[in-house]
CSV table of C-alpha atoms in Angstrom, one decimal:
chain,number,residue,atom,x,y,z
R,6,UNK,CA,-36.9,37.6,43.1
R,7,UNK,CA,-39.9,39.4,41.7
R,8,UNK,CA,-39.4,39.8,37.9
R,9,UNK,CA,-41.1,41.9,36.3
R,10,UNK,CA,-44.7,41.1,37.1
R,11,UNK,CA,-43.8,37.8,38.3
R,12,UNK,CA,-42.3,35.8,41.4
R,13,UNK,CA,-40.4,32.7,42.0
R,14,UNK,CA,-37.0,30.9,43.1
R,15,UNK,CA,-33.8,31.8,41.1
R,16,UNK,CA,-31.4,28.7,41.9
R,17,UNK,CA,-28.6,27.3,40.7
R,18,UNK,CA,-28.8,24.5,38.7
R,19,UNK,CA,-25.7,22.6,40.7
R,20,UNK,CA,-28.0,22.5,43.6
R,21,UNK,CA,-30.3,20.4,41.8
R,22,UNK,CA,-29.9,16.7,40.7
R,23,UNK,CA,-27.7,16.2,37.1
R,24,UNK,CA,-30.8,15.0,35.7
R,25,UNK,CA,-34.1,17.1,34.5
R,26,UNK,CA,-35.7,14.4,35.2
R,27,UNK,CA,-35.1,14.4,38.7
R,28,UNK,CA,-36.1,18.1,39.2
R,29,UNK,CA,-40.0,17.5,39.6
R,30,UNK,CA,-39.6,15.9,43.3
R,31,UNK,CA,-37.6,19.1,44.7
R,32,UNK,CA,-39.4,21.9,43.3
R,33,UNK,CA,-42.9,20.9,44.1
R,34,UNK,CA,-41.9,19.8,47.3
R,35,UNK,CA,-40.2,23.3,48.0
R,36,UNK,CA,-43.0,25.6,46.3
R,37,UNK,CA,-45.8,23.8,48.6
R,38,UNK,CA,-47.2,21.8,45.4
R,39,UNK,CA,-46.2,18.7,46.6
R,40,UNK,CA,-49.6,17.3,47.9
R,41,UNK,CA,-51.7,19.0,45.4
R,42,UNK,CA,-52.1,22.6,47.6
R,43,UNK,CA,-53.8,25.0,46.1
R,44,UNK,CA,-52.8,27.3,48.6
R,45,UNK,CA,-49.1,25.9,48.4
R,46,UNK,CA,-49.3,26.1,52.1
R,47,UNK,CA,-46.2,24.2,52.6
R,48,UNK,CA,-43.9,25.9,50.4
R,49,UNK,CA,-42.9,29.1,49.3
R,50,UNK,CA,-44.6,29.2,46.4
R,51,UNK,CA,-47.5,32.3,46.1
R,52,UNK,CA,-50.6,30.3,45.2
R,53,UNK,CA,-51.1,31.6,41.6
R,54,UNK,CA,-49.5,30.6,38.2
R,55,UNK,CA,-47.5,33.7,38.3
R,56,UNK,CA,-45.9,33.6,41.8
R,57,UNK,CA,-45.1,29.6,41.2
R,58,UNK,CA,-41.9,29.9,38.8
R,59,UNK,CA,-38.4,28.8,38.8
R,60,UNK,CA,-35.3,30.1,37.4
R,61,UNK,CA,-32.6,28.0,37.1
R,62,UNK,CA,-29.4,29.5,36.3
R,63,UNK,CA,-25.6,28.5,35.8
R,64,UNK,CA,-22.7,30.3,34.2
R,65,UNK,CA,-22.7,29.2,30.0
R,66,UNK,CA,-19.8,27.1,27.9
R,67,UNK,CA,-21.6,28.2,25.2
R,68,UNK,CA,-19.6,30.9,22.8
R,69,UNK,CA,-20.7,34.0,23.2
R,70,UNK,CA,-22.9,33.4,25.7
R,71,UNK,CA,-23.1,34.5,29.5
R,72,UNK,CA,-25.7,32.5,31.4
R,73,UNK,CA,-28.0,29.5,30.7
R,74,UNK,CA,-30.9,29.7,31.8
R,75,UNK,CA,-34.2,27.4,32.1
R,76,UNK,CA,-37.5,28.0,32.8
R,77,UNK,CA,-39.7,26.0,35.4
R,78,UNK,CA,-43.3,26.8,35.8
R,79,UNK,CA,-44.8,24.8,39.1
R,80,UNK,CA,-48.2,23.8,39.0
R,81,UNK,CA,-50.6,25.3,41.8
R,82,UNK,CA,-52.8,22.3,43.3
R,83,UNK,CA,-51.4,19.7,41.0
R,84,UNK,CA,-48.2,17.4,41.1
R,85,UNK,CA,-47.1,18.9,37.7
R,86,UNK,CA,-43.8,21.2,36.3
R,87,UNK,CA,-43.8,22.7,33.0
R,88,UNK,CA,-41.0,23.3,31.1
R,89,UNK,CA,-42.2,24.1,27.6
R,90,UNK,CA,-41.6,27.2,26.8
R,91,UNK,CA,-39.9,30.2,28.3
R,92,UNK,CA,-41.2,33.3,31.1
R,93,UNK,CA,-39.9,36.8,29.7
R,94,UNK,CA,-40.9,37.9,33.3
R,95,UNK,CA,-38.8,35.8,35.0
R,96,UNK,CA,-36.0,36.0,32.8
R,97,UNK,CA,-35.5,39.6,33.2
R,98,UNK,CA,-34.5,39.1,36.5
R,99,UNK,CA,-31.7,36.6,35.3
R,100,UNK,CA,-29.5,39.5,34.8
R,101,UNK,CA,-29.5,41.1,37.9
R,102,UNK,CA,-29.0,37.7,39.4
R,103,UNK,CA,-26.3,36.5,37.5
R,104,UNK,CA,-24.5,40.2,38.6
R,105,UNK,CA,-25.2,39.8,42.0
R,106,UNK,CA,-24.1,36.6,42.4
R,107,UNK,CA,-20.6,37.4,40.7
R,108,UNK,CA,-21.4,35.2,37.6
R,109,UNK,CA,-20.9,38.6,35.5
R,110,UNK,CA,-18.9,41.3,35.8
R,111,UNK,CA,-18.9,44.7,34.4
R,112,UNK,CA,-15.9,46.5,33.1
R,113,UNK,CA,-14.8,49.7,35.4
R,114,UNK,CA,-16.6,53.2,35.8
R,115,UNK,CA,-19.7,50.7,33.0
R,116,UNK,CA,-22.6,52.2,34.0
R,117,UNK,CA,-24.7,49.6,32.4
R,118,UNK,CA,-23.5,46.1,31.6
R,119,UNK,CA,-24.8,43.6,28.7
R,120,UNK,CA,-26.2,40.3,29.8
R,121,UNK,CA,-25.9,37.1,27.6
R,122,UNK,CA,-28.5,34.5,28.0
R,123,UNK,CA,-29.3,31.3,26.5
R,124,UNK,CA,-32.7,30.0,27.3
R,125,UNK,CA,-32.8,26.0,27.3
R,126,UNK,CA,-36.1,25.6,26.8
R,127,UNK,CA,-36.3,27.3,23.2
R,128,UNK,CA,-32.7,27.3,22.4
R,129,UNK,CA,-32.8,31.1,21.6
R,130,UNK,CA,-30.9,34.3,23.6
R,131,UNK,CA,-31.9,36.5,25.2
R,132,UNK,CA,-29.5,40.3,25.6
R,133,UNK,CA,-30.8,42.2,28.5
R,134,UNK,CA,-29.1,45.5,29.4
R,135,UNK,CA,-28.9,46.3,33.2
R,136,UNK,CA,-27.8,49.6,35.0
R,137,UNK,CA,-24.7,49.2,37.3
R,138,UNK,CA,-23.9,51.4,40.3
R,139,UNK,CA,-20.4,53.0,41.0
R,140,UNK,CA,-19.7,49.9,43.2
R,141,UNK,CA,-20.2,47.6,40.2
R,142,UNK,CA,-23.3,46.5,41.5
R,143,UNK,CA,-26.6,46.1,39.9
R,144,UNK,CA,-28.6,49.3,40.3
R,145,UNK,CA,-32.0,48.4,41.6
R,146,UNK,CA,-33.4,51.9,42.6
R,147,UNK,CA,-34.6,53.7,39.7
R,148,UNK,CA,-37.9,55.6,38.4
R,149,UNK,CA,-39.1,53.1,36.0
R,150,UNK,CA,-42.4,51.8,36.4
R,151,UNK,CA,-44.5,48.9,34.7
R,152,UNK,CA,-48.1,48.7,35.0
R,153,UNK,CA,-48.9,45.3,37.5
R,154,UNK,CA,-46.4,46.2,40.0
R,155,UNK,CA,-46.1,49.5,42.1
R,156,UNK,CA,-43.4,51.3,43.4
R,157,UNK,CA,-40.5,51.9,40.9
R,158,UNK,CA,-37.0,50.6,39.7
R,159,UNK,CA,-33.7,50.9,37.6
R,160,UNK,CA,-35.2,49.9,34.2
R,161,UNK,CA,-34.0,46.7,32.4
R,162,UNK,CA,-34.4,46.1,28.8
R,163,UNK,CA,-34.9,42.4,27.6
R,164,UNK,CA,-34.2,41.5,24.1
R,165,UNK,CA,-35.4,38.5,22.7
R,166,UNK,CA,-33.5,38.0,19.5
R,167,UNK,CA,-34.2,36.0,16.5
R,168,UNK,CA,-37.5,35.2,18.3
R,169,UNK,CA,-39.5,33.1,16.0
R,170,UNK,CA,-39.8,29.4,15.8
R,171,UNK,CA,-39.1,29.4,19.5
R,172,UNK,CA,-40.6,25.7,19.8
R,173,UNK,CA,-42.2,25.0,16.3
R,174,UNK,CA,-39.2,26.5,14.4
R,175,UNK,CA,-41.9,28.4,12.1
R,176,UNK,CA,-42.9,32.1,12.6
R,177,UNK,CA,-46.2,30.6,12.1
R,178,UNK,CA,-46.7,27.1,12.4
R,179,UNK,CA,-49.5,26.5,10.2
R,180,UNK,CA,-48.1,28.2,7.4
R,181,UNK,CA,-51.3,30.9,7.6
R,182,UNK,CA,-51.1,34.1,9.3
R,183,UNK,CA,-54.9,33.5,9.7
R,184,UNK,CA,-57.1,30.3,10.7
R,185,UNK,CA,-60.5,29.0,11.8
R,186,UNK,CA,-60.2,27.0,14.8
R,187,UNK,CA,-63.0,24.9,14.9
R,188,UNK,CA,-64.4,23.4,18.5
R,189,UNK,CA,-66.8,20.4,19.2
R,190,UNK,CA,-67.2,20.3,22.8
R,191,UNK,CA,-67.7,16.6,24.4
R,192,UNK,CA,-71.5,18.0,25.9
R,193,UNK,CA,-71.7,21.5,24.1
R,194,UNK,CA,-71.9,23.0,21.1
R,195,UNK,CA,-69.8,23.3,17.8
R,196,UNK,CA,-68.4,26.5,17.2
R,197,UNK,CA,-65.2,28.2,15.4
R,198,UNK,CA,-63.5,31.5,16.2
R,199,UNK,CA,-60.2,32.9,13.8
R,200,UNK,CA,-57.3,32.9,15.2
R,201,UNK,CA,-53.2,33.8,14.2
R,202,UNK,CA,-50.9,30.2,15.6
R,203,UNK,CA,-47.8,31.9,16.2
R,204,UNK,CA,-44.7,31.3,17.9
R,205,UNK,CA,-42.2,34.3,19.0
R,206,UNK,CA,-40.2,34.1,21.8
R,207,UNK,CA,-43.2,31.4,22.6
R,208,UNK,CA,-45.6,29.8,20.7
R,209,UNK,CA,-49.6,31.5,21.0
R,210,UNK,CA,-53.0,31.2,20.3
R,211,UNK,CA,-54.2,34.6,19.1
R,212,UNK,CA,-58.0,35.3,19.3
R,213,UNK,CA,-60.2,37.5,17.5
R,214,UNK,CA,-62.5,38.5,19.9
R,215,UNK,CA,-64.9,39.7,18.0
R,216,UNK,CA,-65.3,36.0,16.5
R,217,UNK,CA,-66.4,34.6,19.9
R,218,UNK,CA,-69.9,32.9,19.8
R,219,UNK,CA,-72.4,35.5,21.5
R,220,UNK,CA,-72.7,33.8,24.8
R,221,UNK,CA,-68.7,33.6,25.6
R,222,UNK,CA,-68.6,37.1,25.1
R,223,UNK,CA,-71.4,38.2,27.5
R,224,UNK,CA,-70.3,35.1,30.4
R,225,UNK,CA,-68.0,35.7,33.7
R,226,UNK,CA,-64.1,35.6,32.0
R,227,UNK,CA,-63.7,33.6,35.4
R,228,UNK,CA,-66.8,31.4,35.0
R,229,UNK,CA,-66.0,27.7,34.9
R,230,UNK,CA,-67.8,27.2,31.5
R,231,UNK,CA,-65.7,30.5,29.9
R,232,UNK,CA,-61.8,28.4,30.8
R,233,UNK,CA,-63.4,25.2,29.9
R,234,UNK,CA,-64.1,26.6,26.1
R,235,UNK,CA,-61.2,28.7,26.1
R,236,UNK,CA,-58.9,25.3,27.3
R,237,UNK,CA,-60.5,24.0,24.2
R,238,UNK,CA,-59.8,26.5,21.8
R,239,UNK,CA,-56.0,26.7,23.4
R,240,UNK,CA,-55.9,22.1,22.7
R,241,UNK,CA,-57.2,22.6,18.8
R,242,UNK,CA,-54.3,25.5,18.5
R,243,UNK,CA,-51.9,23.3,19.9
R,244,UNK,CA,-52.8,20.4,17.5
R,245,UNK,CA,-53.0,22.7,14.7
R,246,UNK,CA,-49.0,24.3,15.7
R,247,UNK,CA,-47.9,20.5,15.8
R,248,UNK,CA,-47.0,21.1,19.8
R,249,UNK,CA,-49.7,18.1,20.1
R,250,UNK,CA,-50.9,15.3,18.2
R,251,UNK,CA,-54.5,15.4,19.8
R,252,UNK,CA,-56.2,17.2,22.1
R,253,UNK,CA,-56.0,14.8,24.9
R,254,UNK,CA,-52.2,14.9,24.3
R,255,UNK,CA,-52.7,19.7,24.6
R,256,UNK,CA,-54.2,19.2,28.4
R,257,UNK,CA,-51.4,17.3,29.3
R,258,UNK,CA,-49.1,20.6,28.7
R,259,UNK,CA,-50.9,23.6,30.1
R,260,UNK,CA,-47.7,25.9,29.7
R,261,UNK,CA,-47.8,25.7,25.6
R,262,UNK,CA,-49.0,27.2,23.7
R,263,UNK,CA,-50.8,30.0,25.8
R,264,UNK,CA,-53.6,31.8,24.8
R,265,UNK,CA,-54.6,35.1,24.5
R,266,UNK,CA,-57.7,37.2,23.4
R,267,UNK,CA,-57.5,40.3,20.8
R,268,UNK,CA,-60.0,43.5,20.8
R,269,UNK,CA,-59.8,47.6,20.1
R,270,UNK,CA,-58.2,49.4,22.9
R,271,UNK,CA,-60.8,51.0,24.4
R,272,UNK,CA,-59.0,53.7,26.9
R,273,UNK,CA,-55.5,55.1,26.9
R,274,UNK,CA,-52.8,54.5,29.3
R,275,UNK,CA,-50.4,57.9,30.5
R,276,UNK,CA,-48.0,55.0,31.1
R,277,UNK,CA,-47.9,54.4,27.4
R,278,UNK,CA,-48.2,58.2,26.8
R,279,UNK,CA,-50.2,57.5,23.8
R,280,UNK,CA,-53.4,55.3,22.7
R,281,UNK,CA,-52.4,51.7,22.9
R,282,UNK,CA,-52.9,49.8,19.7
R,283,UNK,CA,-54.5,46.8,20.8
R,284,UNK,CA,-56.3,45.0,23.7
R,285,UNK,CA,-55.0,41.6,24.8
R,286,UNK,CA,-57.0,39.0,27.3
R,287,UNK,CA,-54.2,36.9,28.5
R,288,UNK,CA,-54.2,33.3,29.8
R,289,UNK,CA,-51.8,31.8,32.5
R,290,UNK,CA,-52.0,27.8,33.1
R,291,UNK,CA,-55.7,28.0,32.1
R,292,UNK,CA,-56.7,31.3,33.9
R,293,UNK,CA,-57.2,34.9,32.8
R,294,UNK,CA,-53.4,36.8,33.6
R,295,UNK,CA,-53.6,39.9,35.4
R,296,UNK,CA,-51.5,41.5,33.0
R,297,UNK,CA,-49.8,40.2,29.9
R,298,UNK,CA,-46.5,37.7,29.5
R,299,UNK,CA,-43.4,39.7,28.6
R,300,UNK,CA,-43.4,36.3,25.4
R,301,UNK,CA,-47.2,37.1,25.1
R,302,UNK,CA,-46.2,41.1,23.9
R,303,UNK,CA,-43.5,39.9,22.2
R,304,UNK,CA,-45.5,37.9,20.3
R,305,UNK,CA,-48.9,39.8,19.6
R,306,UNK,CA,-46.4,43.0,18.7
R,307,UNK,CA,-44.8,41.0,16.0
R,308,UNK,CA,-48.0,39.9,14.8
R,309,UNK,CA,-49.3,43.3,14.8
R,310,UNK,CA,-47.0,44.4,12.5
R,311,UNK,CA,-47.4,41.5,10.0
R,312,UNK,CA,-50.4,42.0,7.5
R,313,UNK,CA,-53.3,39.8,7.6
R,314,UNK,CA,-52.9,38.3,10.8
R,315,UNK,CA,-55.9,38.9,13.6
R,316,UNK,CA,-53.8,41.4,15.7
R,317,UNK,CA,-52.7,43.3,12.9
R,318,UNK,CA,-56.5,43.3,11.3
R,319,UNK,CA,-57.7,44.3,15.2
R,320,UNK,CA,-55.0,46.8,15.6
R,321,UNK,CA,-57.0,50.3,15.7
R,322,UNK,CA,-54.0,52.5,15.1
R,323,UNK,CA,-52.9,51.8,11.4
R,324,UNK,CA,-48.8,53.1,12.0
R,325,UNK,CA,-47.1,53.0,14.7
R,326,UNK,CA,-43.1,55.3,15.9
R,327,UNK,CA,-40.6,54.1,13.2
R,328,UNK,CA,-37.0,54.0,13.4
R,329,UNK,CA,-34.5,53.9,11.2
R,330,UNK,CA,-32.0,51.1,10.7
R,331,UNK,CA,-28.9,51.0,10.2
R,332,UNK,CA,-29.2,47.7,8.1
R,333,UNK,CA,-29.0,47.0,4.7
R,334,UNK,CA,-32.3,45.7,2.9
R,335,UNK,CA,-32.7,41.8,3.6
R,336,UNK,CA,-33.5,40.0,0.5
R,337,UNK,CA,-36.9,38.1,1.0
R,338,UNK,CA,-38.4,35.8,-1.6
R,339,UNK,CA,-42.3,35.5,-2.1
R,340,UNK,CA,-44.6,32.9,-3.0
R,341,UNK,CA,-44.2,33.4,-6.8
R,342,UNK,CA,-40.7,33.1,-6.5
R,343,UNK,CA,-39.8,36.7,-7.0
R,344,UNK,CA,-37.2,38.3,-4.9
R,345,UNK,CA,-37.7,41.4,-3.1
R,346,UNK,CA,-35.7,44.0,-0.7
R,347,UNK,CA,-37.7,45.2,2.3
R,348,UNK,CA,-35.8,47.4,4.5
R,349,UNK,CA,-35.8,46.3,8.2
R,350,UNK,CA,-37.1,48.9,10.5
R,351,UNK,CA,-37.8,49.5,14.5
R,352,UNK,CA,-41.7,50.0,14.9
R,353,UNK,CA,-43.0,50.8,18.2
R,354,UNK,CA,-46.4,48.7,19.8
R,355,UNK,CA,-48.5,49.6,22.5
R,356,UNK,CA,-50.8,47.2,24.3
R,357,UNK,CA,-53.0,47.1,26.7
R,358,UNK,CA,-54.2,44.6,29.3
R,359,UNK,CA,-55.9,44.4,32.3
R,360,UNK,CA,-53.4,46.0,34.6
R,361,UNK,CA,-51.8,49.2,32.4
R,362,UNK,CA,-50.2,49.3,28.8
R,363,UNK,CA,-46.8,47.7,27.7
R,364,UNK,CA,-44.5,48.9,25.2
R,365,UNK,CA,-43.0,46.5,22.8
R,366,UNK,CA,-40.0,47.3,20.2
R,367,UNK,CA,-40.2,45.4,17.2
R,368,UNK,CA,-37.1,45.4,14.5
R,369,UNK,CA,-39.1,43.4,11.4
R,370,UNK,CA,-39.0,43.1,7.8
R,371,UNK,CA,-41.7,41.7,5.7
R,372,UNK,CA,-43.2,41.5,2.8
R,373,UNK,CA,-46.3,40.0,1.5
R,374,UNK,CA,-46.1,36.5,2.3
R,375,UNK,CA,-42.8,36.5,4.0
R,376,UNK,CA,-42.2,38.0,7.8
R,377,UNK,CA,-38.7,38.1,9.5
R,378,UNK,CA,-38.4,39.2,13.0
R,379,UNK,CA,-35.4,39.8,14.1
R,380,UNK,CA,-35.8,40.9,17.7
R,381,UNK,CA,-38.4,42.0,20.1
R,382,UNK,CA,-37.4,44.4,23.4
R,383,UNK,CA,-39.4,45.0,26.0
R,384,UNK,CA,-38.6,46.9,29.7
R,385,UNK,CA,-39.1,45.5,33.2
R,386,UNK,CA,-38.0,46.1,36.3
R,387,UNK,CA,-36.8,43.7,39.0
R,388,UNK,CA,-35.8,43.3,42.9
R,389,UNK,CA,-34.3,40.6,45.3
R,390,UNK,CA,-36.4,39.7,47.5
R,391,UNK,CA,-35.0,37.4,50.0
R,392,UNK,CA,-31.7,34.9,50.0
R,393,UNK,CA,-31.1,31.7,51.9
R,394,UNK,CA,-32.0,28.0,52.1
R,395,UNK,CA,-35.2,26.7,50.9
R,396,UNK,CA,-35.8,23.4,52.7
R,397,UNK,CA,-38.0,20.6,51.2
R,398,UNK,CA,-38.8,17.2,51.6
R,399,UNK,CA,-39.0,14.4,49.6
R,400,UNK,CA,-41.3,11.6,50.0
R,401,UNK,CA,-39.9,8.1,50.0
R,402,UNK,CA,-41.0,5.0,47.7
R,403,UNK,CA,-41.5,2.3,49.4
């Protein structure tokens, strides 16, 4: 299926071995990463980071819950799988699988039907709301677009509730909304940038941009020297959020956390119908993304809502759409120990990346040294592809 502006193999998780552990020989084998193939010649994998994912779906015994779901991400030219973290990409197209496939259904004359999903790999759920046709059928054809993928399609809105802590179990892992990350390369220079460690819907390492030495700013973003300084600023993060205990421990998981880069918008998007907010740089298993991960939005649009953090000091347009809330005010208790009401509220983020602009809901409440988010949504469209057997072999130990 392509996912929103991703690609990869939606399978069942009864046609692969009981064990996790046992997963790695099959799906490199069948996405051509097997021998090491950058080109993934010999699979049906797409030869980039976001054309090399797995979903993995079965029907839930979970209360409440529809589907699980886990995430795979397959490396391209090495022998490695990833499953830290989650793809909001990929899931989006979990839905409209899980209809298709009969593991849903909706009710009679439903025009739209509410999906259920519990993602493994962070323990948190996911609601997405697809559009059903009059067969009970889910409605592909639509008029939604999303910047990264032409053509249209019935939109599909993902909701990643109770996002935060995904993997750290902290809104922010450090316990500051702003740090220094400092950098000593092995044959290069010291230098330190500030950063926001944050972890919603999956953990990231926010840049400030504008706190990039001189020469990082001016070099090729696909220069081998730029990705060998921003791997290093992504392996101090990681040590910093506790995903790592060193450095050398970070390279060994490209998949978490993933980085990204912050700056002023600098155009506006008629997609967005209004001047994006903020600029975001994305990073995909060590290279630049071509857009920005559905997780990644989430995240930065929670931060940039949340005082004192880099996206939020970056962020060129001070207020962004409100909506009321039906909620009661959420008691929140600060530092000093005083107890405060803050009103939860629906703000609405645009940001821009390379490919377009993405919307992101945000339903928050904070106050000044506590944050609460309680959901993120985001809109994506998705298609089938192709269905059948993916054949693979295995190699044999002697």
């Amino acid at each position: 299926m392509r996912a929103g502006t991703s690609k990869g193999l939606f399978i069942y998780r009864h046609d692969l071995p009981a064990s996790e552990n046992l997963w790695a020989g099959p799906l490199l084998a069948a996405m051509g990463s097997q021998n090491c193939d950058a080109r993934q010649i010999d699979g049906v994998g797409g030869a980039t980071s976001t054309t090399s994912k797995v979903a993995v779906v079965s029907p839930s015994a979970r209360p409440g819950i529809d589907i699980d779901y886990t995430f795979v991400q397959v490396a391209v030219g090495q022998r490695t799988v990833d499953f830290s973290g989650n793809c909001g990409n990929i899931c989006s197209g979990v839905g409209p699988f899980a209809l298709q496939e009969g593991l849903v259904q909706p009710r009679p004359g439903e025009k739209t039907l509410d999906v259920r999903i519990y993602n493994t790999n962070t323990s948190r759920v996911i609601h997405e709301t697809i559009q059903v046709d009059e067969y009970g059928s889910f409605q592909e054809d639509g008029e939604y677009t999303i910047p990264g993928v032409k053509g249209t399609g019935s939109e599909i809105k993902v909701a990643f509730v109770d996002p935060a802590g995904s993997m750290t179990g902290k809104l922010f892992p450090s316990g500051r909304r702003t740090d220094t990350i400092v950098v000593q390369e092995r044959n290069g220079p010291r230098f330190s940038v500030k950063a926001t460690l944050i972890d919603a819907a999956n953990p990231f390492v926010v840049i400030d941009g504008s706190t990039l030495p001189p020469y990082l700013k001016t070099c090729a973003k696909d220069s081998i020297g730029y990705l060998e300084h921003m791997e290093s600023i992504r392996r101090e993060g990681a040590v910093m959020m506790g995903l790592a205990s060193s450095t050398d421990a970070a390279a060994k998981v490209r998949g978490t956390p993933k980085l990204a880069i912050v700056s002023p918008p600098e155009s506006k998007f008629p997609s967005a119908n209004a001047a994006a907010s903020v600029h975001v740089l994305a990073f995909s298993m060590g290279k630049p993304h071509p857009s920005v991960q559905l997780t990644g939005a989430a995240c930065l649009a929670s931060a940039a809502i949340i005082q004192d953090t880099v996206v939020n000091r970056v962020a060129t347009t001070p207020h962004w759409q409100v909506s009321k809330t039906e909620r009661s005010p959420s008691p929140m208790s600060d530092s000093d120990g005083s107890c405060s009401l803050v009103q939860p509220g629906r703000k609405l983020v645009r940001i821009s990346h390379p490919s377009g602009a993405i919307e992101v809901e945000v339903t928050a409440a904070s106050s000044k040294t506590v944050a609460v988010v309680d959901r993120c949504t985001v809109s994506r469209t998705a298609r089938r592809l192709f269905e059948g057997k993916v054949y693979y072999y295995q190699e044999v130990v002697q």
